[in-house]
Amino acid sequence: MANTTSAKKATRKIARRTIVNKSRRTQMRGAVRTVEEAIKSGDRNAALEAMKRAEPELMQAAQRNIIHKNNASRKVSRLTHAIAKLAK
């Protein structure tokens, strides 16, 4: 347990940030899930529309250190590749 006032404040701050980060992570995962579902259903237009929403979500999550930037780039790349395969 935190003893000093600064440690207690840090604990409160971490708790507030955790709530915000969980919300952002959930929002990001939901956006990615909609893209994956559109790809699975084979609907290229729906996948492209969902990707327009998901890519900024992923990149913002990377900027805010919710996920690593390489992780975000890899997810965008893989989803884009999967959408491109639908065209064939």
mmCIF file with all atom_site columns, C-alpha atoms in Angstrom:
data_model
loop_
_atom_site.group_PDB
_atom_site.id
_atom_site.type_symbol
_atom_site.label_atom_id
_atom_site.label_alt_id
_atom_site.label_comp_id
_atom_site.label_asym_id
_atom_site.label_entity_id
_atom_site.label_seq_id
_atom_site.pdbx_PDB_ins_code
_atom_site.Cartn_x
_atom_site.Cartn_y
_atom_site.Cartn_z
_atom_site.occupancy
_atom_site.B_iso_or_equiv
_atom_site.pdbx_formal_charge
_atom_site.auth_seq_id
_atom_site.auth_comp_id
_atom_site.auth_asym_id
_atom_site.auth_atom_id
_atom_site.pdbx_PDB_model_num
ATOM 1  C CA . MET A 1 1  ? 0.000   0.000   0.000   1.00 0.00 ? 1  MET A CA 1
ATOM 2  C CA . ALA A 1 2  ? 1.173   3.530   -0.791  1.00 0.00 ? 2  ALA A CA 1
ATOM 3  C CA . ASN A 1 3  ? 2.623   5.430   2.172   1.00 0.00 ? 3  ASN A CA 1
ATOM 4  C CA . THR A 1 4  ? 3.600   8.859   0.882   1.00 0.00 ? 4  THR A CA 1
ATOM 5  C CA . THR A 1 5  ? 1.156   11.471  -0.373  1.00 0.00 ? 5  THR A CA 1
ATOM 6  C CA . SER A 1 6  ? 2.787   11.473  -3.798  1.00 0.00 ? 6  SER A CA 1
ATOM 7  C CA . ALA A 1 7  ? 2.455   7.686   -4.023  1.00 0.00 ? 7  ALA A CA 1
ATOM 8  C CA . LYS A 1 8  ? -1.214  7.921   -3.027  1.00 0.00 ? 8  LYS A CA 1
ATOM 9  C CA . LYS A 1 9  ? -1.789  10.547  -5.691  1.00 0.00 ? 9  LYS A CA 1
ATOM 10 C CA . ALA A 1 10 ? 0.004   8.390   -8.273  1.00 0.00 ? 10 ALA A CA 1
ATOM 11 C CA . THR A 1 11 ? -2.275  5.476   -7.361  1.00 0.00 ? 11 THR A CA 1
ATOM 12 C CA . ARG A 1 12 ? -5.368  7.638   -7.892  1.00 0.00 ? 12 ARG A CA 1
ATOM 13 C CA . LYS A 1 13 ? -3.986  8.908   -11.187 1.00 0.00 ? 13 LYS A CA 1
ATOM 14 C CA . ILE A 1 14 ? -3.228  5.396   -12.424 1.00 0.00 ? 14 ILE A CA 1
ATOM 15 C CA . ALA A 1 15 ? -6.777  4.302   -11.546 1.00 0.00 ? 15 ALA A CA 1
ATOM 16 C CA . ARG A 1 16 ? -8.257  7.192   -13.572 1.00 0.00 ? 16 ARG A CA 1
ATOM 17 C CA . ARG A 1 17 ? -5.994  6.486   -16.554 1.00 0.00 ? 17 ARG A CA 1
ATOM 18 C CA . THR A 1 18 ? -6.814  2.773   -16.435 1.00 0.00 ? 18 THR A CA 1
ATOM 19 C CA . ILE A 1 19 ? -10.523 3.492   -16.803 1.00 0.00 ? 19 ILE A CA 1
ATOM 20 C CA . VAL A 1 20 ? -9.899  5.775   -19.800 1.00 0.00 ? 20 VAL A CA 1
ATOM 21 C CA . ASN A 1 21 ? -7.472  3.338   -21.429 1.00 0.00 ? 21 ASN A CA 1
ATOM 22 C CA . LYS A 1 22 ? -9.888  0.411   -21.004 1.00 0.00 ? 22 LYS A CA 1
ATOM 23 C CA . SER A 1 23 ? -12.580 2.410   -22.741 1.00 0.00 ? 23 SER A CA 1
ATOM 24 C CA . ARG A 1 24 ? -10.266 3.336   -25.613 1.00 0.00 ? 24 ARG A CA 1
ATOM 25 C CA . ARG A 1 25 ? -9.027  -0.248  -25.949 1.00 0.00 ? 25 ARG A CA 1
ATOM 26 C CA . THR A 1 26 ? -12.600 -1.548  -26.053 1.00 0.00 ? 26 THR A CA 1
ATOM 27 C CA . GLN A 1 27 ? -13.536 1.000   -28.718 1.00 0.00 ? 27 GLN A CA 1
ATOM 28 C CA . MET A 1 28 ? -10.488 0.036   -30.796 1.00 0.00 ? 28 MET A CA 1
ATOM 29 C CA . ARG A 1 29 ? -11.204 -3.683  -30.504 1.00 0.00 ? 29 ARG A CA 1
ATOM 30 C CA . GLY A 1 30 ? -14.819 -3.135  -31.519 1.00 0.00 ? 30 GLY A CA 1
ATOM 31 C CA . ALA A 1 31 ? -13.723 -1.268  -34.637 1.00 0.00 ? 31 ALA A CA 1
ATOM 32 C CA . VAL A 1 32 ? -11.323 -4.064  -35.578 1.00 0.00 ? 32 VAL A CA 1
ATOM 33 C CA . ARG A 1 33 ? -14.013 -6.664  -34.905 1.00 0.00 ? 33 ARG A CA 1
ATOM 34 C CA . THR A 1 34 ? -16.429 -5.006  -37.347 1.00 0.00 ? 34 THR A CA 1
ATOM 35 C CA . VAL A 1 35 ? -13.764 -5.140  -40.065 1.00 0.00 ? 35 VAL A CA 1
ATOM 36 C CA . GLU A 1 36 ? -13.049 -8.806  -39.357 1.00 0.00 ? 36 GLU A CA 1
ATOM 37 C CA . GLU A 1 37 ? -16.756 -9.667  -39.440 1.00 0.00 ? 37 GLU A CA 1
ATOM 38 C CA . ALA A 1 38 ? -17.183 -7.867  -42.778 1.00 0.00 ? 38 ALA A CA 1
ATOM 39 C CA . ILE A 1 39 ? -14.189 -9.754  -44.182 1.00 0.00 ? 39 ILE A CA 1
ATOM 40 C CA . LYS A 1 40 ? -15.566 -13.048 -42.882 1.00 0.00 ? 40 LYS A CA 1
ATOM 41 C CA . SER A 1 41 ? -18.937 -12.367 -44.521 1.00 0.00 ? 41 SER A CA 1
ATOM 42 C CA . GLY A 1 42 ? -17.158 -11.546 -47.786 1.00 0.00 ? 42 GLY A CA 1
ATOM 43 C CA . ASP A 1 43 ? -18.629 -8.045  -48.114 1.00 0.00 ? 43 ASP A CA 1
ATOM 44 C CA . ARG A 1 44 ? -15.790 -5.944  -49.530 1.00 0.00 ? 44 ARG A CA 1
ATOM 45 C CA . ASN A 1 45 ? -17.636 -2.603  -49.429 1.00 0.00 ? 45 ASN A CA 1
ATOM 46 C CA . ALA A 1 46 ? -18.656 -3.057  -45.795 1.00 0.00 ? 46 ALA A CA 1
ATOM 47 C CA . ALA A 1 47 ? -15.090 -4.070  -44.949 1.00 0.00 ? 47 ALA A CA 1
ATOM 48 C CA . LEU A 1 48 ? -13.701 -0.940  -46.609 1.00 0.00 ? 48 LEU A CA 1
ATOM 49 C CA . GLU A 1 49 ? -16.152 1.288   -44.731 1.00 0.00 ? 49 GLU A CA 1
ATOM 50 C CA . ALA A 1 50 ? -15.328 -0.427  -41.435 1.00 0.00 ? 50 ALA A CA 1
ATOM 51 C CA . MET A 1 51 ? -11.612 -0.097  -42.190 1.00 0.00 ? 51 MET A CA 1
ATOM 52 C CA . LYS A 1 52 ? -11.995 3.675   -42.637 1.00 0.00 ? 52 LYS A CA 1
ATOM 53 C CA . ARG A 1 53 ? -13.154 3.775   -39.013 1.00 0.00 ? 53 ARG A CA 1
ATOM 54 C CA . ALA A 1 54 ? -10.771 1.153   -37.618 1.00 0.00 ? 54 ALA A CA 1
ATOM 55 C CA . GLU A 1 55 ? -7.470  2.478   -38.977 1.00 0.00 ? 55 GLU A CA 1
ATOM 56 C CA . PRO A 1 56 ? -7.618  5.860   -37.180 1.00 0.00 ? 56 PRO A CA 1
ATOM 57 C CA . GLU A 1 57 ? -8.741  4.073   -34.009 1.00 0.00 ? 57 GLU A CA 1
ATOM 58 C CA . LEU A 1 58 ? -5.695  1.805   -34.153 1.00 0.00 ? 58 LEU A CA 1
ATOM 59 C CA . MET A 1 59 ? -3.273  4.630   -34.857 1.00 0.00 ? 59 MET A CA 1
ATOM 60 C CA . GLN A 1 60 ? -4.695  6.805   -32.076 1.00 0.00 ? 60 GLN A CA 1
ATOM 61 C CA . ALA A 1 61 ? -4.404  3.886   -29.674 1.00 0.00 ? 61 ALA A CA 1
ATOM 62 C CA . ALA A 1 62 ? -0.752  3.558   -30.702 1.00 0.00 ? 62 ALA A CA 1
ATOM 63 C CA . GLN A 1 63 ? -0.145  7.289   -30.182 1.00 0.00 ? 63 GLN A CA 1
ATOM 64 C CA . ARG A 1 64 ? -1.686  7.085   -26.726 1.00 0.00 ? 64 ARG A CA 1
ATOM 65 C CA . ASN A 1 65 ? 0.461   4.037   -25.823 1.00 0.00 ? 65 ASN A CA 1
ATOM 66 C CA . ILE A 1 66 ? -2.517  1.728   -25.430 1.00 0.00 ? 66 ILE A CA 1
ATOM 67 C CA . ILE A 1 67 ? -0.899  -0.626  -27.924 1.00 0.00 ? 67 ILE A CA 1
ATOM 68 C CA . HIS A 1 68 ? 2.566   -0.555  -29.458 1.00 0.00 ? 68 HIS A CA 1
ATOM 69 C CA . LYS A 1 69 ? 2.882   1.317   -32.751 1.00 0.00 ? 69 LYS A CA 1
ATOM 70 C CA . ASN A 1 70 ? 4.242   -1.750  -34.540 1.00 0.00 ? 70 ASN A CA 1
ATOM 71 C CA . ASN A 1 71 ? 1.272   -3.756  -33.269 1.00 0.00 ? 71 ASN A CA 1
ATOM 72 C CA . ALA A 1 72 ? -1.116  -1.152  -34.715 1.00 0.00 ? 72 ALA A CA 1
ATOM 73 C CA . SER A 1 73 ? 0.744   -1.071  -38.030 1.00 0.00 ? 73 SER A CA 1
ATOM 74 C CA . ARG A 1 74 ? 0.739   -4.861  -38.225 1.00 0.00 ? 74 ARG A CA 1
ATOM 75 C CA . LYS A 1 75 ? -3.018  -5.030  -37.579 1.00 0.00 ? 75 LYS A CA 1
ATOM 76 C CA . VAL A 1 76 ? -3.733  -2.381  -40.232 1.00 0.00 ? 76 VAL A CA 1
ATOM 77 C CA . SER A 1 77 ? -1.499  -4.176  -42.705 1.00 0.00 ? 77 SER A CA 1
ATOM 78 C CA . ARG A 1 78 ? -3.093  -7.572  -42.113 1.00 0.00 ? 78 ARG A CA 1
ATOM 79 C CA . LEU A 1 79 ? -6.643  -6.226  -42.328 1.00 0.00 ? 79 LEU A CA 1
ATOM 80 C CA . THR A 1 80 ? -5.831  -4.292  -45.518 1.00 0.00 ? 80 THR A CA 1
ATOM 81 C CA . HIS A 1 81 ? -4.284  -7.408  -47.039 1.00 0.00 ? 81 HIS A CA 1
ATOM 82 C CA . ALA A 1 82 ? -7.353  -9.455  -46.134 1.00 0.00 ? 82 ALA A CA 1
ATOM 83 C CA . ILE A 1 83 ? -9.646  -6.851  -47.729 1.00 0.00 ? 83 ILE A CA 1
ATOM 84 C CA . ALA A 1 84 ? -7.478  -6.855  -50.865 1.00 0.00 ? 84 ALA A CA 1
ATOM 85 C CA . LYS A 1 85 ? -7.875  -10.634 -51.097 1.00 0.00 ? 85 LYS A CA 1
ATOM 86 C CA . LEU A 1 86 ? -11.670 -10.178 -51.208 1.00 0.00 ? 86 LEU A CA 1
ATOM 87 C CA . ALA A 1 87 ? -11.343 -8.365  -54.542 1.00 0.00 ? 87 ALA A CA 1
ATOM 88 C CA . LYS A 1 88 ? -9.863  -11.433 -56.208 1.00 0.00 ? 88 LYS A CA 1
#
